[in-house]
mmCIF file of N, CA and C in Angstrom:
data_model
loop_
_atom_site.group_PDB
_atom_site.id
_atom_site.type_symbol
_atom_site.label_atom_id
_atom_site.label_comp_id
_atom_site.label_asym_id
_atom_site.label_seq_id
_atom_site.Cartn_x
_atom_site.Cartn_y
_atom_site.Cartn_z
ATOM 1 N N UNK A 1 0.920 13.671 22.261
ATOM 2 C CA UNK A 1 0.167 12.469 22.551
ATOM 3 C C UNK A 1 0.819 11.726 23.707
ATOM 4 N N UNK A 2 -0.033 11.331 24.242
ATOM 5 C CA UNK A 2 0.825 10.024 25.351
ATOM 6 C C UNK A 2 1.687 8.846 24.931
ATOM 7 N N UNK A 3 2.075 7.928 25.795
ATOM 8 C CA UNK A 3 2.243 7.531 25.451
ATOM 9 C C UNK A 3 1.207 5.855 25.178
ATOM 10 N N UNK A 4 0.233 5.671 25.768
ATOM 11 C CA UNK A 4 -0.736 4.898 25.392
ATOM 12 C C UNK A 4 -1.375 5.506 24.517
ATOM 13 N N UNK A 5 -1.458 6.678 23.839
ATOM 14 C CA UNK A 5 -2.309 6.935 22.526
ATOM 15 C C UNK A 5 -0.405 6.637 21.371
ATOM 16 N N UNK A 6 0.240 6.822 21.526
ATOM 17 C CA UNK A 6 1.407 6.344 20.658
ATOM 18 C C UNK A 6 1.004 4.449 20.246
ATOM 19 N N UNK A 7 1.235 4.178 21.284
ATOM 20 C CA UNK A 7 1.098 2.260 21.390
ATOM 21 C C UNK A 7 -0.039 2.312 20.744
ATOM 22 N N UNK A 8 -1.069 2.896 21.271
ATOM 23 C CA UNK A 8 -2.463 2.430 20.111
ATOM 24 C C UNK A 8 -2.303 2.944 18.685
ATOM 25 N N UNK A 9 -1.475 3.916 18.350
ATOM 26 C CA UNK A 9 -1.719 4.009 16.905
ATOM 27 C C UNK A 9 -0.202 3.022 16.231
ATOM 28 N N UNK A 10 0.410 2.945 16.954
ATOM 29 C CA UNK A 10 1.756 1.935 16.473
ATOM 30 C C UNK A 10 0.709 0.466 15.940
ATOM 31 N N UNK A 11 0.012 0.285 17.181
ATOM 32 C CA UNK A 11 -0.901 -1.029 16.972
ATOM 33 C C UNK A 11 -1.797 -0.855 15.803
ATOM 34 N N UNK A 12 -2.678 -0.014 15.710
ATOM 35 C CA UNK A 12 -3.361 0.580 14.552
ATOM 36 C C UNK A 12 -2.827 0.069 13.453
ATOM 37 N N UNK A 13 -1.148 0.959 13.478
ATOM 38 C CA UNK A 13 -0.844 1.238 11.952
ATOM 39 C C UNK A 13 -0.954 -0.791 11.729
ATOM 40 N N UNK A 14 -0.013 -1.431 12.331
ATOM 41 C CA UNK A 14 0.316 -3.250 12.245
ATOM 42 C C UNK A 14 -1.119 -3.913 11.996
ATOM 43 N N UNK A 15 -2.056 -3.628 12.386
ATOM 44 C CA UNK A 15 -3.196 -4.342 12.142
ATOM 45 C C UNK A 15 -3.976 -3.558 10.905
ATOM 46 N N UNK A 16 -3.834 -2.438 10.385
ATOM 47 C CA UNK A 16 -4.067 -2.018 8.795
ATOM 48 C C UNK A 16 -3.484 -2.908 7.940
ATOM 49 N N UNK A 17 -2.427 -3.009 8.051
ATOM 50 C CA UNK A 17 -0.977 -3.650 7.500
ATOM 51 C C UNK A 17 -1.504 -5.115 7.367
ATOM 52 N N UNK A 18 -1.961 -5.994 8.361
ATOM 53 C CA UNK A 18 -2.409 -7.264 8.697
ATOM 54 C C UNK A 18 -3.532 -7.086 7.596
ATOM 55 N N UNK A 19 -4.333 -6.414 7.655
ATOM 56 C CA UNK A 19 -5.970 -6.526 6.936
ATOM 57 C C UNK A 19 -6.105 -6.001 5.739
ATOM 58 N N UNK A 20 -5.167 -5.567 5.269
ATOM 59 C CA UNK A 20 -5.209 -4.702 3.833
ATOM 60 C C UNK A 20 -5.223 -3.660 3.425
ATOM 61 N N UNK A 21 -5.437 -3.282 4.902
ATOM 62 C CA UNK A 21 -5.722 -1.631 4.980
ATOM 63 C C UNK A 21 -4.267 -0.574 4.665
ATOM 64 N N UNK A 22 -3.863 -0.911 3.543
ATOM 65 C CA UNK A 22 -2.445 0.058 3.518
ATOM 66 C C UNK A 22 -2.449 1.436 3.207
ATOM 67 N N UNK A 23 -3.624 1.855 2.745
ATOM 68 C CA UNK A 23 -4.086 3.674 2.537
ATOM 69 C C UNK A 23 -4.122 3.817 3.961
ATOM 70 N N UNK A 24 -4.880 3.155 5.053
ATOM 71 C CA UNK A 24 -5.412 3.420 6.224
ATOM 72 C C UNK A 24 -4.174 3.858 7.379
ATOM 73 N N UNK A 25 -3.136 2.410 6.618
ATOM 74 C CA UNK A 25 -1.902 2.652 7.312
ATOM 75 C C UNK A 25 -0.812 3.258 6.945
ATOM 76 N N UNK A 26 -0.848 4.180 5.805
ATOM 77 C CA UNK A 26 -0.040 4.877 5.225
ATOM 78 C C UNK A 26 -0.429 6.172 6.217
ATOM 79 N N UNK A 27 -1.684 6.618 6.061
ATOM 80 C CA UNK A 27 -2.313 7.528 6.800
ATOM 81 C C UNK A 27 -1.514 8.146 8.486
ATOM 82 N N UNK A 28 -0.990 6.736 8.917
ATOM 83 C CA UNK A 28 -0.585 7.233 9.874
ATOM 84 C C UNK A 28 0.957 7.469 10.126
ATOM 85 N N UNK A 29 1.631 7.177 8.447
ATOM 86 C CA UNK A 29 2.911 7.019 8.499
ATOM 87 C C UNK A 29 3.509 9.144 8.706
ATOM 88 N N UNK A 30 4.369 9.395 8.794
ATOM 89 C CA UNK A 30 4.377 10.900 8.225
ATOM 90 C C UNK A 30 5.372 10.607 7.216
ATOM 91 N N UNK A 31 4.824 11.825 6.050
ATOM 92 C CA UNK A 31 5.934 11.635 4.648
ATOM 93 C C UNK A 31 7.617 11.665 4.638
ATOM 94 N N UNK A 32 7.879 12.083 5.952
ATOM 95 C CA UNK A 32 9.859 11.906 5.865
ATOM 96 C C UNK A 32 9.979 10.617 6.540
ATOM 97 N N UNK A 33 9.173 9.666 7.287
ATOM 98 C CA UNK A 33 9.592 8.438 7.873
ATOM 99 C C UNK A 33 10.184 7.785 6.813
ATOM 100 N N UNK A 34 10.909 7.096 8.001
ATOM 101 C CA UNK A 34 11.607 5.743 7.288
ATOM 102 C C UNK A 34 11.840 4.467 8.156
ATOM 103 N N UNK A 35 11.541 3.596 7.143
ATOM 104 C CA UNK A 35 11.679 2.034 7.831
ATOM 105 C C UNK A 35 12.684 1.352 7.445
ATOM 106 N N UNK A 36 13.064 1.465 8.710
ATOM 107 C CA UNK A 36 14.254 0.071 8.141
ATOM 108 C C UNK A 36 14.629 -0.894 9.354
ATOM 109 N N UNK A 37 14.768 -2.005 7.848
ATOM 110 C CA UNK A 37 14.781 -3.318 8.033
ATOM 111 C C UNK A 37 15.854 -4.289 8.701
ATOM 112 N N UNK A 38 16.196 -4.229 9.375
ATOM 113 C CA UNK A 38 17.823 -5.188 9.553
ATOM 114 C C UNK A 38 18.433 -6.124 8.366
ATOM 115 N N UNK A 39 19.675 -5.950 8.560
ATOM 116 C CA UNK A 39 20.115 -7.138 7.750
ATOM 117 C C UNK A 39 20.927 -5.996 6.364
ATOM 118 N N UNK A 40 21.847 -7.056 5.802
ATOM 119 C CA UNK A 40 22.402 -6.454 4.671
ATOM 120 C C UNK A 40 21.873 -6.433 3.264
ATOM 121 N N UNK A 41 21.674 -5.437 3.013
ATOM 122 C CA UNK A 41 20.846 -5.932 1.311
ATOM 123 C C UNK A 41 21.377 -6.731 0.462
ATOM 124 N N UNK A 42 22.228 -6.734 0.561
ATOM 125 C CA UNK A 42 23.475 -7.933 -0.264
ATOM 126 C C UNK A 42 23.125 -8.978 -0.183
ATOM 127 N N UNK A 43 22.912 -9.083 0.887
ATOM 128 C CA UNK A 43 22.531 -10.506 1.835
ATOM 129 C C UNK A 43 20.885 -11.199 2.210
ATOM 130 N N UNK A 44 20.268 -10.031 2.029
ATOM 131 C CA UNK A 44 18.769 -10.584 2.483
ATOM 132 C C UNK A 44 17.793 -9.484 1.554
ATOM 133 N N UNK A 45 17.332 -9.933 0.462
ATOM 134 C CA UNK A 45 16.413 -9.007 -0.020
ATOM 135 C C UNK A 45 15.703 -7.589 0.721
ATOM 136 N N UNK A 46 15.056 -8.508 1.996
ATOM 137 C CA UNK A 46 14.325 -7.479 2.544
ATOM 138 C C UNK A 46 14.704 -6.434 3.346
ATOM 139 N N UNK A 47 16.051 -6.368 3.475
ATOM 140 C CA UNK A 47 16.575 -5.413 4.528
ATOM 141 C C UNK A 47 17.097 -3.953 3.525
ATOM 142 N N UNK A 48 17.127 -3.190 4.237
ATOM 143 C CA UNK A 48 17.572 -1.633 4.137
ATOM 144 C C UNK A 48 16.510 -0.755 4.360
ATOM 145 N N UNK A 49 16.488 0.407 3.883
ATOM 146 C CA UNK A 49 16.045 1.536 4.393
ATOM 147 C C UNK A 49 14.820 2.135 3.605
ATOM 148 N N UNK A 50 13.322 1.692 3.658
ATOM 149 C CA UNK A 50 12.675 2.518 3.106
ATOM 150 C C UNK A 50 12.022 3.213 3.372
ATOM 151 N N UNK A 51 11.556 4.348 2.260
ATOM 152 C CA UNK A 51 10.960 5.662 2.511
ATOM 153 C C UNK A 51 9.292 5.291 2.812
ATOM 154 N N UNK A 52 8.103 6.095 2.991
ATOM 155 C CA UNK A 52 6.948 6.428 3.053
ATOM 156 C C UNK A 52 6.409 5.781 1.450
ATOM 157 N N UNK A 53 6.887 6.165 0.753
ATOM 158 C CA UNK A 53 6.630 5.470 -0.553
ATOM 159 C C UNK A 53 6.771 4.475 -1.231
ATOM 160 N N UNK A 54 7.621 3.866 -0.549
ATOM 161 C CA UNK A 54 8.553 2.200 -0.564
ATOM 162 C C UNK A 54 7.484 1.830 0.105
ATOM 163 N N UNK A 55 7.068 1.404 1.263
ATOM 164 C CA UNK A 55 6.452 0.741 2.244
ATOM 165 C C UNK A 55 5.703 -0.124 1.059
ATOM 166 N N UNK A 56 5.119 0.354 0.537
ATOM 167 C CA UNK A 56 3.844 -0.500 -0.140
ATOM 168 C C UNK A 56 5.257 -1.544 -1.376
ATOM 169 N N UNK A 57 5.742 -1.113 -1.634
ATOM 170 C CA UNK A 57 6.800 -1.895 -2.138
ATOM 171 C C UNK A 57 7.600 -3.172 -1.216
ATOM 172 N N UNK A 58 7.973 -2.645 -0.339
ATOM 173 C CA UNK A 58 8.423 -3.550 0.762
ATOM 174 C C UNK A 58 7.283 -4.531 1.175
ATOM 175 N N UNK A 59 6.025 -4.523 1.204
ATOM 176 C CA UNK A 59 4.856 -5.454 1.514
ATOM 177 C C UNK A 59 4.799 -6.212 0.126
ATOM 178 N N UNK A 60 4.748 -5.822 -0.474
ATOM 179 C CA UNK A 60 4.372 -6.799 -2.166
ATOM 180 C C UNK A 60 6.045 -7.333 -2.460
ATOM 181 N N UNK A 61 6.839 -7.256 -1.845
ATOM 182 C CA UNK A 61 7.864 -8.001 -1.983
ATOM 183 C C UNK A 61 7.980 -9.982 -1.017
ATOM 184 N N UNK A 62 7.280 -9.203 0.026
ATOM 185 C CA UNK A 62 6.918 -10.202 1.113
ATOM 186 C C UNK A 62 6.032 -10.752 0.574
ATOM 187 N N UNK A 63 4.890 -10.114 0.090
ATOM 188 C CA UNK A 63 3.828 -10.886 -0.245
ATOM 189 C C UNK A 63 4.251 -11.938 -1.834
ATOM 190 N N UNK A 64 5.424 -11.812 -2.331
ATOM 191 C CA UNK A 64 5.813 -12.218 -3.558
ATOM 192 C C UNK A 64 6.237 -13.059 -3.303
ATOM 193 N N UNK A 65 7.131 -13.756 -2.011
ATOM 194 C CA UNK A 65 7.813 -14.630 -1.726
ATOM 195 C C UNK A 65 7.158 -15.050 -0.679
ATOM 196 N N UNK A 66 6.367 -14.825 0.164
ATOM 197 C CA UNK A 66 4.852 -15.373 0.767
ATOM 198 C C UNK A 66 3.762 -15.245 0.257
ATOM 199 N N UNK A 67 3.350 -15.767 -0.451
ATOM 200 C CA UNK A 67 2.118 -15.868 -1.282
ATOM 201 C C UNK A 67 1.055 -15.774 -0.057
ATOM 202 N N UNK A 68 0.490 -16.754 0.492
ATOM 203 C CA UNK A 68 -0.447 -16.756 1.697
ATOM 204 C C UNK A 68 0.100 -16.259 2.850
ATOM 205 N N UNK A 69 1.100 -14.988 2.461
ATOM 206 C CA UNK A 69 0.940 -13.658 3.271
ATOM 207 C C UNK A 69 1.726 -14.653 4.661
ATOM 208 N N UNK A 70 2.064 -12.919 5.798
ATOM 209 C CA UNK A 70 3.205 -13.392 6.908
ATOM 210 C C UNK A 70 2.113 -12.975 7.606
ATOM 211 N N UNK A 71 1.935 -13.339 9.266
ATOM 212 C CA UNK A 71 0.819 -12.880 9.803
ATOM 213 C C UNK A 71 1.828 -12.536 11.269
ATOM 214 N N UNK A 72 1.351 -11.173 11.384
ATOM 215 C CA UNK A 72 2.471 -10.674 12.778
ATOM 216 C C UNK A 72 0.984 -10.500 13.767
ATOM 217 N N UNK A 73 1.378 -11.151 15.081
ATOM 218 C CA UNK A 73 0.824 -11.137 16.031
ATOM 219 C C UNK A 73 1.861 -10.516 17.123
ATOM 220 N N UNK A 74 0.956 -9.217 17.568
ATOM 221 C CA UNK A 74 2.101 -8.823 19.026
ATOM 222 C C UNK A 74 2.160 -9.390 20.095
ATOM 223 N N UNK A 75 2.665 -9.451 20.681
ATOM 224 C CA UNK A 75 2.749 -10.564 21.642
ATOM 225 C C UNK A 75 3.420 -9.694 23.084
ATOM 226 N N UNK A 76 4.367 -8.504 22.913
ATOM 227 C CA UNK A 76 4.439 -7.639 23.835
ATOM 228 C C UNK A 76 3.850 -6.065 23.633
ATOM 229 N N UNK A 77 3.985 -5.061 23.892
ATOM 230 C CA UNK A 77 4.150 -3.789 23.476
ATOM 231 C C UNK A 77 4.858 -2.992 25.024
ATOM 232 N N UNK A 78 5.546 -2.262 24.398
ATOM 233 C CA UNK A 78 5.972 -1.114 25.956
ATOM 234 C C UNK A 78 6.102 -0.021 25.462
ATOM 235 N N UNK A 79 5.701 1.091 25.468
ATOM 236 C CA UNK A 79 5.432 2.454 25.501
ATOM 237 C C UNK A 79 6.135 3.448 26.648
ATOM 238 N N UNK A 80 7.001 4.562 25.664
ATOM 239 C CA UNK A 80 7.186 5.198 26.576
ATOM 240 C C UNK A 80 7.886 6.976 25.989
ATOM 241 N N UNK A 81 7.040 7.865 26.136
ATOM 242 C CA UNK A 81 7.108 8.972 25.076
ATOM 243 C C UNK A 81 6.770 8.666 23.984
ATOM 244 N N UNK A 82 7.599 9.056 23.218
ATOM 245 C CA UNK A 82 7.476 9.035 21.646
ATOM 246 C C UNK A 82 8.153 7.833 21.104
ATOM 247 N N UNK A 83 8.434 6.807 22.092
ATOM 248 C CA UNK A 83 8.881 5.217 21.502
ATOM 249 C C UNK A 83 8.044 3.796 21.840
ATOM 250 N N UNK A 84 7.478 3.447 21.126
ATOM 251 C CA UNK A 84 6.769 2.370 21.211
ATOM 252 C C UNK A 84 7.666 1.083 20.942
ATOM 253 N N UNK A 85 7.688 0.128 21.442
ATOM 254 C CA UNK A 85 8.670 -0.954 21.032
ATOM 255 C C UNK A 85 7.083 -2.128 21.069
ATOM 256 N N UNK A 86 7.293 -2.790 19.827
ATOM 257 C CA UNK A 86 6.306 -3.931 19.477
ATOM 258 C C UNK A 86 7.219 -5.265 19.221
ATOM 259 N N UNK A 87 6.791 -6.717 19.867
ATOM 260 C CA UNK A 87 7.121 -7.660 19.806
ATOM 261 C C UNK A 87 6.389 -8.416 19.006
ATOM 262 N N UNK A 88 6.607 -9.263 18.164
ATOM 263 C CA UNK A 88 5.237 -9.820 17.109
ATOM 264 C C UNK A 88 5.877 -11.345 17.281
ATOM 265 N N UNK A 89 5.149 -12.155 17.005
ATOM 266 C CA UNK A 89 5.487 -13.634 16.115
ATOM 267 C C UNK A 89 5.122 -13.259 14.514
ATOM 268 N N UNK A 90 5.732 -13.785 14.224
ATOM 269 C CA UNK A 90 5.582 -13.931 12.274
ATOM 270 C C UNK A 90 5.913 -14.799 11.684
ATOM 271 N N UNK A 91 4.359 -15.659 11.033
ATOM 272 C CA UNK A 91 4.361 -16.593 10.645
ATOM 273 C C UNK A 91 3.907 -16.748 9.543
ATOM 274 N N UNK A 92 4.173 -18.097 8.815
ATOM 275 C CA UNK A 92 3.672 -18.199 7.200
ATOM 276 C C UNK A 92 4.160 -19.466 7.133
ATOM 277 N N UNK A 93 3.998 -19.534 5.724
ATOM 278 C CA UNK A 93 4.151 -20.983 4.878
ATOM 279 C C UNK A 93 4.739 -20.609 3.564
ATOM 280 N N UNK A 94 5.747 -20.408 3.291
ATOM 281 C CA UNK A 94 6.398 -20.379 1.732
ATOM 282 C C UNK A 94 5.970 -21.436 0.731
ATOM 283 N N UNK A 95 6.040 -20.985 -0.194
ATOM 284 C CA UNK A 95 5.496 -21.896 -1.374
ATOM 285 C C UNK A 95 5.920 -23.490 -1.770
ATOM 286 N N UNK A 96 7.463 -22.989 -1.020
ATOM 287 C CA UNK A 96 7.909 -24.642 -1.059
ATOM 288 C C UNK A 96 7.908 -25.482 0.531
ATOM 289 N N UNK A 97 6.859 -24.762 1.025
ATOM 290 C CA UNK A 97 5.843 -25.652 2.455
ATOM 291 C C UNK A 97 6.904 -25.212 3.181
ATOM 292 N N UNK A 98 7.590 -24.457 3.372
ATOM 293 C CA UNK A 98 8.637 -24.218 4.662
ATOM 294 C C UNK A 98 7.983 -23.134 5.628
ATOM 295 N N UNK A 99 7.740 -23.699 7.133
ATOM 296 C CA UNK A 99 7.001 -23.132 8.112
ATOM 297 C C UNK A 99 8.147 -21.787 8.390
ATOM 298 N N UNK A 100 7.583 -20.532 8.361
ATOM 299 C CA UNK A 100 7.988 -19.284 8.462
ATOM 300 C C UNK A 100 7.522 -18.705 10.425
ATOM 301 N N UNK A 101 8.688 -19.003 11.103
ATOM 302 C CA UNK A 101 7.733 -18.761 12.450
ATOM 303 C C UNK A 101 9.013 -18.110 13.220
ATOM 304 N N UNK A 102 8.803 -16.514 12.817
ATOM 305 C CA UNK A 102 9.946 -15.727 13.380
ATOM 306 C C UNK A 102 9.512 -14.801 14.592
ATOM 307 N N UNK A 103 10.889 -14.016 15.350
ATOM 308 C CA UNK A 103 10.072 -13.395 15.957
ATOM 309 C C UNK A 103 10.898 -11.809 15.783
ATOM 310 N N UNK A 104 9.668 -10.686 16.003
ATOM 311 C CA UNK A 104 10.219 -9.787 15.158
ATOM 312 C C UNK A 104 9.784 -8.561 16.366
ATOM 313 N N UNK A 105 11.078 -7.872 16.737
ATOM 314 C CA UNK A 105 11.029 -6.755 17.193
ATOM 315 C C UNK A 105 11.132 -5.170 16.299
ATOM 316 N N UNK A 106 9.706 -4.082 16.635
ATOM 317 C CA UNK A 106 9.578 -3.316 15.838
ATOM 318 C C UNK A 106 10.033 -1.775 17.069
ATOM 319 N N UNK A 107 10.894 -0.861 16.597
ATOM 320 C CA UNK A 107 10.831 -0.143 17.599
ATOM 321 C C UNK A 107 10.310 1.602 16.404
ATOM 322 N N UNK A 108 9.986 2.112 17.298
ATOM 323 C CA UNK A 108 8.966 3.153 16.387
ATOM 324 C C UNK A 108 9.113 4.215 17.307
ATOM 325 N N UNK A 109 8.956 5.458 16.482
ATOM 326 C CA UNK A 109 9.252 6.994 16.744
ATOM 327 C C UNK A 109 7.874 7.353 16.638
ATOM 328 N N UNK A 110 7.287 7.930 17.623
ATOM 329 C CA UNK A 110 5.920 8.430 17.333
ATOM 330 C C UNK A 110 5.845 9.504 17.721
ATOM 331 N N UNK A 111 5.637 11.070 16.895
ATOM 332 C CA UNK A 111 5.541 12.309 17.032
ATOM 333 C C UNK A 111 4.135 12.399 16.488
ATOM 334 N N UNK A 112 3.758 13.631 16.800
ATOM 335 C CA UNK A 112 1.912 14.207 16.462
ATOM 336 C C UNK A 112 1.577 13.779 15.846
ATOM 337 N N UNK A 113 1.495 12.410 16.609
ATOM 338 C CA UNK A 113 0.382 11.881 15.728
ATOM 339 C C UNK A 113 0.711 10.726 14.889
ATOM 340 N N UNK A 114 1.756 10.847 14.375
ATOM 341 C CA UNK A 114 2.289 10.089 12.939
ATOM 342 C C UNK A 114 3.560 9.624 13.502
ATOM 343 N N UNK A 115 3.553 8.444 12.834
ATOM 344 C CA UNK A 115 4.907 7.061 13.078
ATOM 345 C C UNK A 115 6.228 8.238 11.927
ATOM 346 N N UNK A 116 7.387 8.075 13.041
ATOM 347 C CA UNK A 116 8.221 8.963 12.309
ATOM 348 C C UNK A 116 9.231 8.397 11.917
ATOM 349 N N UNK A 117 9.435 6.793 12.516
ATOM 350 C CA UNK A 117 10.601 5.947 12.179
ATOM 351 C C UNK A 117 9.953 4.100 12.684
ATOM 352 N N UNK A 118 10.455 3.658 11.929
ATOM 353 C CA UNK A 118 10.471 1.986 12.233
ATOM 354 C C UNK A 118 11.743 1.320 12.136
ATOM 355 N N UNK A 119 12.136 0.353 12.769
ATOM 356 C CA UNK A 119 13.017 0.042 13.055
ATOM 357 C C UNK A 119 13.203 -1.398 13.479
ATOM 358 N N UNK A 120 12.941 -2.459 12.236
ATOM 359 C CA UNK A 120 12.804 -3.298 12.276
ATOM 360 C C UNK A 120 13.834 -4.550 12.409
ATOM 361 N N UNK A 121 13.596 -5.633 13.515
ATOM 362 C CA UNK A 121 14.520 -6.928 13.944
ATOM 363 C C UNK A 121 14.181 -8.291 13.738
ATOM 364 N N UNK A 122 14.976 -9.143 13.748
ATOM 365 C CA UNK A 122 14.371 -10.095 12.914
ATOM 366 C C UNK A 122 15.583 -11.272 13.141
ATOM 367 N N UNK A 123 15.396 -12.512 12.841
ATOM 368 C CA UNK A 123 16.214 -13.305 12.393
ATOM 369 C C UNK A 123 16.397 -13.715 11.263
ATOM 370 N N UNK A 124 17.184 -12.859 10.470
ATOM 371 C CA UNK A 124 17.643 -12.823 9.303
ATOM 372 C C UNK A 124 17.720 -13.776 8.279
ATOM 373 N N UNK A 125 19.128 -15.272 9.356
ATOM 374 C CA UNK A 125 18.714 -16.242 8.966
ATOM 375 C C UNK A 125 18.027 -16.877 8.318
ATOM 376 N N UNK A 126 16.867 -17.303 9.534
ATOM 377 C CA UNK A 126 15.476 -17.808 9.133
ATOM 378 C C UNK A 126 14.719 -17.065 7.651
ATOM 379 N N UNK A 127 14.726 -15.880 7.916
ATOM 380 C CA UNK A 127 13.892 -15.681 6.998
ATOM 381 C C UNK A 127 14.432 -15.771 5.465
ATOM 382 N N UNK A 128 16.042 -15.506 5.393
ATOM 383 C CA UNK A 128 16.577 -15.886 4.048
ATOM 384 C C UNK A 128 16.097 -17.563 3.711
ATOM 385 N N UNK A 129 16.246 -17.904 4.898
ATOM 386 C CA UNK A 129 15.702 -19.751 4.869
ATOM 387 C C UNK A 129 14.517 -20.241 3.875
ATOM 388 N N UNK A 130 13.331 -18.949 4.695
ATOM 389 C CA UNK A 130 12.352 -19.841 4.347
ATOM 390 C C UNK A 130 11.806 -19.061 3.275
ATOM 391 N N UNK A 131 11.931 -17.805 3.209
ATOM 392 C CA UNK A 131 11.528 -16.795 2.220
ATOM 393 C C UNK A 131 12.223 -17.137 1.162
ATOM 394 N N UNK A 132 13.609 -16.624 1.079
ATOM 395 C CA UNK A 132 14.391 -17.125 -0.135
ATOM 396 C C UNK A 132 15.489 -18.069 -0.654
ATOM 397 N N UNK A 133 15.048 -18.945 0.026
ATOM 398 C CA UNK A 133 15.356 -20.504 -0.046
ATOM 399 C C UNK A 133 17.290 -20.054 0.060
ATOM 400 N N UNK A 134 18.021 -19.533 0.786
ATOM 401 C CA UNK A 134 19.074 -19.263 0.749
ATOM 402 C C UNK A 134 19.638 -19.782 2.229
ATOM 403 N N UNK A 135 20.254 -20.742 2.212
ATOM 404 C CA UNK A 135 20.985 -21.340 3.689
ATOM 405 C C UNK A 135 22.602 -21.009 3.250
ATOM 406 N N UNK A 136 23.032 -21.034 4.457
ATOM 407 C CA UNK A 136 24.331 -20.528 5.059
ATOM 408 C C UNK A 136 25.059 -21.985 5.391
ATOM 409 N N UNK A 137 26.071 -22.039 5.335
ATOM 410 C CA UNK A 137 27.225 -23.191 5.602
ATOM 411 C C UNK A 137 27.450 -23.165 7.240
ATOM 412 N N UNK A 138 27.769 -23.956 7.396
ATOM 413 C CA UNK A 138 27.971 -24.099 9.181
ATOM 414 C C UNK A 138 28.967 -23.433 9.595
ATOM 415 N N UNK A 139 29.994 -23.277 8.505
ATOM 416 C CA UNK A 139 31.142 -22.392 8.589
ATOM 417 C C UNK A 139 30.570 -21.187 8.678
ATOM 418 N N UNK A 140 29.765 -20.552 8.621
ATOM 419 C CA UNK A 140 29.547 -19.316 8.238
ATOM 420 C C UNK A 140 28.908 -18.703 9.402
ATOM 421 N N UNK A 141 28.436 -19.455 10.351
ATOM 422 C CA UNK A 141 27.044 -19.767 11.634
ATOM 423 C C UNK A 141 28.557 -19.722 12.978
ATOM 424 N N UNK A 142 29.761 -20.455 12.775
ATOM 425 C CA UNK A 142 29.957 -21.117 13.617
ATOM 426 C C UNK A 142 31.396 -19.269 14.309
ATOM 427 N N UNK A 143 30.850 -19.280 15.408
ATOM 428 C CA UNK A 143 31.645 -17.779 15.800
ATOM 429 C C UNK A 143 33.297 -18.252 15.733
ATOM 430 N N UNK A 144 33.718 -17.097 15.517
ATOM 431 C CA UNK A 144 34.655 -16.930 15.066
ATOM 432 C C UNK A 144 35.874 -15.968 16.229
#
């Protein structure tokens, strides 16, 4: 595939994902991919490494601690072979009204056809912030 048919199905799979469509966007995952998340699991629920079968796990986790859902808008894309790199905003409202407005770099492996890796960035921070109400000490922020 090119690499503008890669970017369009990278885009594809994110806007299934956006609309509900997660059979649609499983469809384009292949069964050995894996996504992963930044961040330490220790440290941030949502980070580590999941499989093709996780995915739908990893969304109903988000969606558990975002009730009215995260909404990723791309905002860049660059293509080139079999690597698509996607820029999104991601936004929401947590349950205890805290504005969720991150910005999230996705970089992706695209072989025949099918997404073969994700590789997700984020500000960690923030999202322990607003997702799971977990703040950090200034000591902890301040370099060392």
């Amino acid at each position: 595939m090119s690499a503008t048919e890669n970017k369009n199905l990278a885009l594809a799979f994110f806007d299934h994902l956006m609309t509900g469509g997660f059979d649609a966007a499983l469809a384009l995952v292949d069964e050995e991919a894996l996504w992963r998340v930044s961040g330490e699991p220790d440290v941030i629920p949502l980070a580590g490494t999941y499989k093709k079968s996780e995915i739908v796990g990893l969304a109903t986790l988000v969606s558990k601690v975002m009730p009215g859902g995260v909404r990723l808008t791309p905002t860049t894309t660059t293509a080139e072979g079999d690597r698509v790199v996607i820029e999104c905003k991601s936004q929401g409202v947590s349950p205890a009204g805290k504005t969720y407005d991150n910005r999230v770099c996705f970089s992706l492996e695209v072989r025949d056809g099918l997404i073969r890796s994700i590789r997700e960035y984020y500000d960690t921070i923030h999202a322990n912030d607003v997702m799971f109400q977990r703040t950090y000490p200034t000591e902890h922020l301040a370099e060392k």
